Coordinates of C-alpha atoms in Angstrom, one line a residue:
M30 CA 125.6 -35.0 32.3
N31 CA 125.4 -35.3 28.6
H32 CA 122.7 -33.0 27.4
I33 CA 121.1 -32.6 24.0
L34 CA 119.7 -29.3 22.9
L35 CA 117.5 -29.3 19.8
T36 CA 117.1 -25.8 18.3
T37 CA 116.3 -23.8 15.2
L38 CA 115.5 -20.2 14.2
N39 CA 111.8 -20.0 13.1
A40 CA 110.5 -17.3 10.8
R41 CA 108.1 -16.2 13.5
Y42 CA 107.3 -17.0 17.1
A43 CA 103.9 -18.4 16.0
H44 CA 105.7 -21.2 14.0
A45 CA 106.7 -24.3 16.0
S46 CA 109.2 -26.7 14.4
L47 CA 107.6 -30.1 13.7
G48 CA 111.0 -31.5 12.8
L49 CA 112.5 -30.8 16.2
R50 CA 109.6 -32.5 17.9
Y51 CA 110.1 -35.6 15.7
L52 CA 113.8 -35.7 16.7
R53 CA 113.0 -35.4 20.5
A54 CA 110.2 -38.0 20.3
N55 CA 112.5 -40.5 18.7
L56 CA 115.6 -40.1 21.0
G57 CA 114.6 -43.1 23.0
A58 CA 116.4 -43.4 26.3
L59 CA 118.1 -40.0 25.6
R60 CA 114.9 -38.1 25.4
S61 CA 115.0 -37.3 29.2
R62 CA 118.4 -35.7 28.6
S63 CA 117.2 -33.4 25.9
A64 CA 115.3 -30.2 25.4
I65 CA 113.8 -28.0 22.6
R66 CA 114.7 -24.3 22.5
E67 CA 113.4 -22.3 19.6
F68 CA 114.4 -18.8 18.5
I69 CA 113.3 -16.4 15.8
I70 CA 115.2 -15.0 12.8
G71 CA 116.3 -11.4 13.6
Q72 CA 117.3 -12.2 17.1
K73 CA 120.9 -11.2 18.0
S74 CA 123.2 -14.2 17.4
E75 CA 125.1 -13.4 20.6
D76 CA 121.9 -13.5 22.7
I77 CA 120.9 -16.9 21.1
A78 CA 124.4 -18.3 21.7
E79 CA 124.3 -17.1 25.3
Q80 CA 121.0 -18.8 26.0
I81 CA 122.2 -22.1 24.4
L82 CA 125.5 -22.2 26.2
A83 CA 123.8 -21.4 29.5
E84 CA 122.1 -24.8 29.4
Q85 CA 125.5 -26.5 29.1
P86 CA 124.7 -28.9 26.3
S87 CA 127.1 -31.5 25.0
V88 CA 125.3 -31.7 21.6
V89 CA 123.4 -29.1 19.8
G90 CA 121.1 -30.3 16.9
L91 CA 120.2 -27.4 14.6
G92 CA 117.5 -27.3 12.0
V93 CA 118.7 -25.4 8.9
Y94 CA 116.3 -24.0 6.3
I95 CA 116.4 -21.6 3.4
W96 CA 115.0 -18.8 5.6
N97 CA 117.5 -19.2 8.4
V98 CA 120.7 -20.5 7.0
D99 CA 122.6 -17.2 7.1
E100 CA 121.7 -16.5 10.7
C101 CA 122.3 -20.2 11.6
T102 CA 125.8 -19.9 10.0
Q103 CA 126.6 -17.0 12.2
L104 CA 125.3 -18.8 15.3
V105 CA 127.4 -21.9 14.6
R106 CA 130.5 -19.8 14.1
L107 CA 129.9 -18.2 17.5
L108 CA 129.2 -21.5 19.3
K109 CA 132.3 -23.1 18.0
R110 CA 134.4 -20.0 18.8
L111 CA 133.1 -19.8 22.3
Q112 CA 133.1 -23.6 23.1
P113 CA 135.1 -25.6 20.6
D114 CA 134.3 -28.9 22.2
L115 CA 130.6 -28.4 21.7
I116 CA 129.3 -30.9 19.1
V117 CA 127.1 -29.2 16.6
V118 CA 124.9 -31.5 14.4
L119 CA 123.1 -30.0 11.4
G120 CA 120.0 -31.2 9.6
G121 CA 117.2 -30.0 7.4
P122 CA 116.7 -29.4 3.7
E123 CA 119.3 -26.6 3.4
V124 CA 122.1 -29.0 4.4
S125 CA 120.8 -32.2 2.9
Y126 CA 122.1 -31.5 -0.6
E127 CA 125.3 -29.9 -2.0
S128 CA 126.5 -29.9 1.6
G129 CA 130.1 -29.6 0.7
E130 CA 129.5 -26.2 -0.8
S131 CA 127.7 -24.8 2.2
E132 CA 129.7 -22.6 4.6
I133 CA 127.7 -23.7 7.7
C134 CA 128.7 -27.3 7.0
Q135 CA 132.3 -26.4 7.3
W136 CA 131.8 -25.2 10.9
A137 CA 129.7 -28.1 12.1
D138 CA 130.8 -31.4 13.5
Y139 CA 128.2 -33.5 11.7
V140 CA 125.6 -33.1 9.0
I141 CA 122.7 -35.4 8.6
S142 CA 121.1 -35.3 5.1
G143 CA 117.5 -36.3 4.5
W144 CA 115.5 -38.2 7.1
G145 CA 116.9 -37.5 10.6
D146 CA 114.2 -39.0 12.8
I147 CA 116.2 -41.9 14.0
S148 CA 119.6 -41.1 12.5
F149 CA 120.1 -38.2 14.9
A150 CA 119.4 -40.5 17.9
D151 CA 121.8 -43.1 16.6
L152 CA 124.5 -40.4 16.2
C153 CA 124.0 -39.2 19.7
V154 CA 124.3 -42.7 21.1
Q155 CA 127.6 -43.1 19.3
I156 CA 128.9 -39.8 20.5
F157 CA 128.1 -40.5 24.1
E158 CA 129.6 -44.0 23.9
G159 CA 132.9 -42.6 22.5
A160 CA 132.4 -44.2 19.1
K161 CA 132.1 -41.0 17.0
P162 CA 131.7 -41.6 13.2
E163 CA 134.7 -40.7 11.2
S164 CA 132.7 -39.0 8.4
K165 CA 131.2 -35.6 9.0
F166 CA 128.4 -36.3 6.5
I167 CA 125.8 -38.9 7.4
L168 CA 123.0 -40.1 5.1
G169 CA 119.8 -40.2 7.1
I170 CA 118.0 -43.6 7.3
Q171 CA 114.4 -43.7 6.2
P172 CA 112.4 -45.9 8.6
P173 CA 108.9 -47.3 8.1
L174 CA 106.6 -44.5 9.3
E175 CA 104.7 -46.9 11.6
S176 CA 108.0 -47.4 13.5
L177 CA 108.4 -43.7 14.4
Q178 CA 107.4 -42.3 17.7
R179 CA 104.9 -39.5 16.8
P180 CA 105.8 -35.9 17.8
Y181 CA 102.5 -34.4 19.0
D182 CA 103.0 -34.9 22.7
E183 CA 106.1 -32.7 22.3
Y184 CA 103.9 -29.7 21.8
T185 CA 103.8 -27.8 25.1
D186 CA 100.8 -26.0 26.6
E187 CA 102.4 -22.7 25.4
D188 CA 102.5 -24.1 21.9
V189 CA 98.9 -25.1 22.1
A190 CA 97.8 -21.8 23.4
K191 CA 99.9 -19.4 21.3
R192 CA 101.4 -21.1 18.2
Y193 CA 100.5 -22.9 15.0
V194 CA 100.4 -26.7 15.4
Y195 CA 101.7 -28.6 12.4
V196 CA 100.6 -32.1 11.7
E197 CA 101.2 -34.6 8.9
A198 CA 99.1 -37.6 7.8
S199 CA 101.6 -38.5 5.1
R200 CA 105.1 -37.7 4.1
G201 CA 106.7 -37.4 0.7
C202 CA 105.1 -36.6 -2.7
P203 CA 104.6 -38.8 -5.8
F204 CA 104.9 -35.8 -8.2
K205 CA 108.2 -34.7 -9.8
C206 CA 107.9 -30.9 -10.1
E207 CA 111.5 -29.9 -10.6
F208 CA 111.4 -26.6 -8.6
C209 CA 110.5 -28.6 -5.4
L210 CA 112.7 -30.9 -3.3
S211 CA 109.8 -33.3 -3.1
A212 CA 110.6 -34.2 -6.7
L213 CA 113.4 -36.4 -5.1
D214 CA 110.9 -38.4 -3.2
K215 CA 109.9 -41.8 -4.7
T216 CA 106.3 -41.6 -3.6
A217 CA 104.1 -40.4 -0.7
W218 CA 104.0 -42.6 2.5
P219 CA 100.9 -42.5 4.7
F220 CA 101.1 -42.7 8.5
P221 CA 98.8 -45.2 10.1
L222 CA 95.5 -43.4 10.0
D223 CA 93.8 -44.6 13.2
A224 CA 96.9 -43.7 15.3
F225 CA 97.1 -40.3 13.6
L226 CA 93.4 -39.5 14.3
D227 CA 94.0 -40.5 17.9
D228 CA 96.9 -38.0 18.0
I229 CA 94.9 -35.1 16.6
S230 CA 92.1 -36.0 18.9
R231 CA 94.4 -35.5 21.9
L232 CA 95.6 -32.2 20.5
Y233 CA 92.0 -31.1 20.1
Q234 CA 91.2 -32.1 23.7
R235 CA 94.2 -30.1 24.8
G236 CA 92.8 -27.0 23.1
V237 CA 94.3 -26.9 19.6
R238 CA 91.8 -25.3 17.2
Q239 CA 94.1 -24.5 14.3
F240 CA 95.6 -27.5 12.5
K241 CA 98.0 -26.9 9.6
F242 CA 98.7 -30.1 7.6
V243 CA 102.1 -30.2 6.0
D244 CA 101.2 -33.0 3.6
R245 CA 102.2 -32.3 0.0
T246 CA 99.2 -34.1 -1.4
F247 CA 96.3 -34.2 1.1
N248 CA 93.7 -35.4 -1.5
L249 CA 95.9 -38.1 -3.0
K250 CA 93.9 -40.9 -1.4
I251 CA 90.2 -39.9 -1.2
D252 CA 89.2 -42.4 1.5
T253 CA 91.9 -41.1 3.8
S254 CA 90.9 -37.5 3.0
I255 CA 87.3 -38.1 3.8
R256 CA 88.1 -39.7 7.2
I257 CA 90.2 -36.7 8.2
L258 CA 87.5 -34.3 7.0
Q259 CA 84.9 -36.3 8.9
F260 CA 86.9 -36.1 12.1
F261 CA 86.9 -32.3 11.9
L262 CA 83.2 -32.1 10.9
D263 CA 82.3 -34.2 13.9
K264 CA 84.1 -31.7 16.1
L265 CA 82.3 -28.8 14.5
E266 CA 78.9 -30.4 14.8
Q267 CA 79.5 -31.3 18.4
S268 CA 80.6 -27.8 19.4
P269 CA 79.5 -25.3 16.8
E270 CA 80.1 -22.5 19.3
D271 CA 83.8 -23.5 19.4
P272 CA 85.0 -23.3 15.8
L273 CA 88.3 -24.6 14.4
F274 CA 90.4 -23.9 11.3
V275 CA 92.1 -26.6 9.2
H276 CA 94.7 -26.0 6.4
F277 CA 95.4 -28.5 3.6
E278 CA 97.5 -28.5 0.5
L279 CA 95.3 -29.7 -2.4
V280 CA 96.2 -31.2 -5.8
P281 CA 94.1 -29.0 -8.2
D282 CA 93.0 -31.5 -10.8
H283 CA 91.9 -34.3 -8.4
L284 CA 88.5 -33.5 -6.8
P285 CA 86.1 -36.4 -7.2
E286 CA 82.4 -36.1 -6.3
R287 CA 82.8 -38.0 -3.0
L288 CA 85.3 -35.5 -1.7
R289 CA 83.3 -32.5 -3.0
E290 CA 80.4 -33.6 -0.9
W291 CA 82.4 -33.5 2.3
I292 CA 84.0 -30.1 1.5
T293 CA 80.6 -28.4 1.0
R294 CA 79.7 -29.2 4.6
F295 CA 82.3 -27.0 6.2
P296 CA 81.1 -23.6 7.3
A297 CA 82.9 -20.4 6.4
G298 CA 86.1 -19.7 8.2
T299 CA 87.0 -23.3 9.0
L300 CA 88.7 -24.7 5.9
Q301 CA 91.6 -23.5 3.8
F302 CA 93.1 -25.0 0.7
E303 CA 96.5 -24.1 -0.6
I304 CA 96.5 -25.0 -4.2
G305 CA 99.6 -25.1 -6.4
I306 CA 98.9 -24.1 -10.0
Q307 CA 102.4 -22.7 -10.6
T308 CA 101.9 -22.3 -14.4
F309 CA 99.1 -22.8 -16.9
D310 CA 101.4 -23.2 -19.8
P311 CA 101.5 -26.8 -21.1
E312 CA 105.0 -26.6 -22.5
V313 CA 106.5 -25.2 -19.3
Q314 CA 104.6 -27.8 -17.3
Q315 CA 106.1 -30.6 -19.4
R316 CA 109.6 -29.0 -19.2
I317 CA 109.6 -29.0 -15.4
S318 CA 107.9 -32.5 -15.1
R319 CA 104.7 -31.1 -13.7
R320 CA 101.7 -33.2 -14.5
Q321 CA 98.5 -31.1 -14.4
K322 CA 95.2 -31.3 -16.3
N323 CA 94.6 -27.6 -16.7
E324 CA 91.0 -27.7 -17.8
L325 CA 90.1 -29.9 -14.8
A326 CA 92.1 -27.7 -12.5
R327 CA 90.3 -24.6 -13.7
A328 CA 86.9 -26.3 -13.3
N329 CA 87.8 -27.5 -9.8
L330 CA 88.8 -24.0 -8.7
E331 CA 85.7 -22.6 -10.2
W332 CA 83.6 -25.2 -8.4
L333 CA 85.4 -24.6 -5.0
R334 CA 84.8 -20.8 -5.3
Q335 CA 81.1 -21.1 -6.3
H336 CA 79.9 -24.1 -4.2
T337 CA 82.0 -24.1 -1.0
Q338 CA 83.0 -21.7 1.7
A339 CA 86.6 -22.9 1.8
H340 CA 89.3 -20.2 1.7
L341 CA 91.4 -20.6 -1.5
H342 CA 95.1 -19.7 -1.5
V343 CA 96.5 -20.4 -5.0
D344 CA 100.2 -20.4 -6.0
L345 CA 101.9 -19.2 -9.2
I346 CA 105.6 -19.0 -9.9
A347 CA 107.3 -16.5 -12.1
G348 CA 110.7 -17.2 -13.7
L349 CA 110.2 -20.8 -14.8
P350 CA 112.4 -21.9 -17.6
G351 CA 111.1 -20.9 -21.0
E352 CA 108.2 -18.8 -19.6
T353 CA 108.0 -15.2 -20.8
V354 CA 106.3 -12.3 -19.1
D355 CA 103.5 -12.5 -21.6
M356 CA 103.0 -16.2 -20.9
F357 CA 103.0 -15.6 -17.1
A358 CA 100.6 -12.7 -17.6
R359 CA 98.1 -14.9 -19.4
G360 CA 98.2 -17.5 -16.6
F361 CA 97.8 -14.8 -14.0
D362 CA 94.8 -13.3 -15.7
Q363 CA 93.2 -16.7 -16.0
L364 CA 93.7 -17.3 -12.3
V365 CA 92.3 -13.9 -11.3
A366 CA 89.2 -14.7 -13.3
L367 CA 88.7 -17.8 -11.2
R368 CA 88.5 -15.5 -8.1
P369 CA 90.6 -17.3 -5.5
H370 CA 90.8 -15.4 -2.2
E371 CA 94.6 -15.1 -2.4
I372 CA 97.1 -15.6 -5.2
Q373 CA 100.6 -16.2 -3.9
F374 CA 102.8 -14.7 -6.6
G375 CA 106.1 -16.5 -6.0
I376 CA 109.5 -16.0 -7.6
L377 CA 111.3 -19.2 -8.7
K378 CA 114.1 -20.3 -6.2
R379 CA 116.8 -22.8 -6.8
L380 CA 116.5 -25.0 -3.7
R381 CA 119.7 -27.0 -3.1
G382 CA 119.3 -30.4 -4.8
A383 CA 116.1 -29.4 -6.7
P384 CA 116.3 -30.7 -10.4
I385 CA 115.3 -27.3 -11.8
A386 CA 119.1 -26.5 -12.0
R387 CA 119.4 -28.8 -15.0
H388 CA 117.8 -26.1 -17.2
S389 CA 120.3 -23.4 -16.2
T390 CA 122.4 -23.5 -19.3
E391 CA 119.7 -23.9 -22.0
F392 CA 117.5 -21.1 -20.5
D393 CA 120.2 -19.0 -19.0
L394 CA 118.8 -19.3 -15.5
R395 CA 120.8 -17.0 -13.2
F396 CA 120.0 -17.4 -9.5
N397 CA 121.0 -15.3 -6.5
P398 CA 124.0 -17.1 -5.0
A399 CA 122.7 -16.2 -1.5
P400 CA 119.5 -17.4 0.2
P401 CA 116.7 -17.5 -0.8
Y402 CA 118.4 -18.3 -4.1
N403 CA 115.8 -16.4 -6.1
I404 CA 115.9 -16.2 -9.9
L405 CA 117.6 -13.0 -11.0
S406 CA 117.1 -13.3 -14.8
T407 CA 116.4 -15.9 -17.5
R408 CA 116.8 -16.2 -21.2
D409 CA 113.3 -14.7 -21.5
I410 CA 113.2 -12.2 -18.6
D411 CA 116.1 -9.8 -17.9
F412 CA 117.1 -8.7 -14.5
S413 CA 115.3 -5.3 -14.6
T414 CA 112.1 -7.0 -15.5
M415 CA 112.5 -9.6 -12.9
Q416 CA 112.9 -6.9 -10.3
R417 CA 109.6 -5.4 -11.5
L418 CA 108.0 -8.8 -11.0
S419 CA 109.4 -9.1 -7.6
R420 CA 107.9 -5.7 -6.6
F421 CA 104.6 -6.7 -8.2
A422 CA 104.6 -9.8 -6.0
R423 CA 105.2 -7.8 -2.8
Y424 CA 102.6 -5.1 -3.6
W425 CA 100.1 -7.8 -4.6
D426 CA 100.5 -9.4 -1.2
I427 CA 99.9 -6.3 0.8
I428 CA 97.1 -5.0 -1.3
A429 CA 95.3 -7.9 -3.0
N430 CA 96.0 -10.7 -0.5
S431 CA 95.5 -8.5 2.5
G432 CA 91.7 -8.5 2.0
R433 CA 91.6 -4.8 2.8
F434 CA 90.6 -3.7 -0.7
T435 CA 88.0 -6.2 -1.9
L436 CA 85.8 -3.6 -3.6
S437 CA 88.5 -1.3 -5.0
L438 CA 90.8 -4.0 -6.3
P439 CA 88.5 -5.2 -9.1
L440 CA 88.3 -1.6 -10.3
L441 CA 92.0 -1.2 -10.3
L442 CA 92.5 -4.5 -12.2
G443 CA 89.7 -4.0 -14.8
D444 CA 89.8 -6.4 -17.7
T445 CA 93.6 -6.7 -17.8
P446 CA 94.6 -7.7 -14.2
F447 CA 98.3 -8.3 -14.8
A448 CA 99.0 -5.3 -17.0
S449 CA 96.9 -3.0 -14.8
F450 CA 98.6 -4.0 -11.6
L451 CA 102.0 -4.0 -13.1
A452 CA 101.4 -0.4 -14.2
F453 CA 100.4 0.5 -10.7
S454 CA 103.3 -1.3 -9.2
D455 CA 105.8 0.6 -11.5
W456 CA 104.1 3.9 -10.5
L457 CA 104.2 3.1 -6.8
Y458 CA 107.8 2.2 -6.8
Q459 CA 108.8 5.2 -8.8
L460 CA 106.9 7.4 -6.3
T461 CA 108.0 5.8 -3.0
G462 CA 111.2 3.9 -3.8
K463 CA 110.1 1.0 -1.4
S464 CA 108.1 -2.1 -1.5
H465 CA 107.2 -2.7 2.2
A466 CA 106.3 -0.9 5.4
F467 CA 103.1 0.8 4.1
A468 CA 100.4 1.6 6.6
P469 CA 96.9 0.6 5.3
E470 CA 95.6 4.2 5.2
R471 CA 98.7 5.3 3.3
L472 CA 98.1 2.6 0.8
A473 CA 94.6 3.8 0.3
R474 CA 95.7 7.3 -0.3
L475 CA 98.3 6.1 -2.7
L476 CA 95.7 4.1 -4.6
H477 CA 93.5 7.3 -4.8
Q478 CA 96.5 9.3 -6.0
Y479 CA 97.2 6.8 -8.7
I480 CA 93.7 6.7 -10.1
E481 CA 93.5 10.5 -9.8
Q482 CA 96.7 10.9 -12.0
C483 CA 96.3 7.9 -14.4
R484 CA 92.5 7.3 -14.7
P485 CA 90.7 10.4 -13.5
Q486 CA 87.5 9.4 -15.2
Q487 CA 87.2 6.6 -12.6
L488 CA 88.0 8.6 -9.6
A489 CA 84.5 9.1 -8.1
V490 CA 83.6 5.4 -8.3
F491 CA 87.0 4.3 -7.1
D492 CA 87.0 6.6 -4.1
A493 CA 83.6 5.4 -3.1
A494 CA 84.9 1.8 -3.2
L495 CA 88.0 2.8 -1.2
Q496 CA 85.8 4.5 1.5
A497 CA 83.6 1.3 1.6
D498 CA 86.7 -0.9 2.0
H499 CA 88.0 1.5 4.7
S500 CA 84.7 1.3 6.7
A501 CA 84.5 -2.5 6.3
G502 CA 87.9 -2.7 7.9
G503 CA 86.4 -1.2 11.1
A504 CA 87.6 2.4 10.7
R505 CA 85.5 4.9 12.6
G506 CA 85.9 7.9 10.2
P507 CA 86.2 8.4 6.5
L508 CA 89.5 8.4 4.6
D509 CA 91.3 11.7 4.1
F510 CA 92.4 11.8 0.5
E511 CA 94.0 15.2 0.9
A512 CA 97.8 15.0 0.1
K513 CA 100.0 15.3 3.1
P514 CA 102.4 18.1 2.3
A515 CA 106.1 17.5 3.0
G516 CA 106.7 19.5 6.1
T517 CA 109.4 22.3 6.2
R518 CA 108.5 23.9 9.5
Q519 CA 111.0 23.0 12.2
N520 CA 110.0 22.1 15.7
A521 CA 109.9 25.0 18.1
A522 CA 113.0 23.5 19.8
G523 CA 115.0 23.9 16.7
A524 CA 116.9 21.2 14.8
T525 CA 118.2 19.4 17.9
P526 CA 116.8 15.8 17.9
K527 CA 114.7 14.7 20.9
R528 CA 117.2 12.4 22.4
Q529 CA 119.9 15.0 22.4
R530 CA 117.5 17.6 23.8
R531 CA 116.8 15.4 26.8
H532 CA 120.5 15.4 27.7
L533 CA 120.4 19.2 27.7
R534 CA 117.8 19.3 30.4
Q535 CA 118.9 20.6 33.8
P536 CA 117.3 19.3 37.1
G537 CA 114.5 21.5 38.0
D538 CA 114.3 23.1 34.5
P539 CA 110.7 23.9 33.8
A540 CA 111.2 23.0 30.1
A541 CA 112.0 19.4 31.1
A542 CA 108.3 18.8 31.9
Q543 CA 107.3 20.2 28.5
S544 CA 109.8 18.8 26.0
G545 CA 109.5 15.3 24.5

């Protein structure tokens, strides 16, 4: 029996692919002959291939993204080596543009660019009827959204219980920010609202309590935004003992009074806004075709922080064409002063097809040729400095965005947040040589050590703040700021590693019960 397997490699188990669920929902008569199987990046390619081939599919549809393209390439190579007659169809943003230059496309049988909701189904019908298209590359057809079968019934009970559930009330974006693939969209298209509210109502009845909207512009049409907010407020009022959490992406300079009124009604811990600022510099904004009223965006952020209980996650991008480190630092300091809960310090990436590439020559933009195609240097920021910024971004995430250092962080930042944290970032990397895998208590000791060495006059106040942060995190005892000396004492068993010592044990040896 012809069997279709829809698959991808998600960044984490908690993520569930909305795209795969759209594809299956729109397979029509072929849906009963299909299945979704999701994997996670980092899994062994041979194990994934084994599980896929065990289901004996005729067609494998694979979603390819910037975070999984390398591992997907290895997977497709294995599948085609093991079963050459298996038809592999690729889709997703990573293969929708510049497809001829992508190695994974060379291994695949077909590549659907752009919208695949109905184009994948059409392709499968042709394959099973023996009328395979001659061209490997297929331009996806964009149907009217009201004609699509909606994907939400494809979420399983396990998805509902254990994973994020993604939903979309609209698709596309009217803005033209050149670093984003949405710049290629003509506009934003809304799904029929009543039908969408029915969908999320069924998800709620099934037990979904975290809703992550993937809409690029949730607050574009205020009447629609208010109806969606009202839906969730009704649920909160009906069952205050059963809270929910809703995530939206918000345009920063469009927050009229009618929408503000509804936002203020949400209690703490139920509403999150992801807000893209990206840059506060007007010349850079104009250069990358980003329309943003900065004063209004600042005022709206300030109002959200002061008058609502929404969690604010705000994005900035370093490495934009023509933006120097000093320019970025000024924007960063302005944003810190507005006190969002999180600042996502991103490094510019050259997504395949994104118009940002048009500035490469004039501003000497040099991108990593391998995913995630991050900027390595520009005319205004050399490679060494860009590396420092990348480490800053990572340290900022694990210290500032983690929420573990709410009292000590302001003391570290002082009146010059960017310069102060960059100095700490440089010191931390020079000391440790790494930018990840720090346990929270070790981070606290390192922060203490930095202040002790570089700002000793602040040490008593800073340590008190660190201890308070430590206690607020649920720790039972105080932090130990004593340095942990590098050990030189060998284990009593000598230099032999534990695994090798276990092989030296003899049956009945009394030492076997005592050694590790």
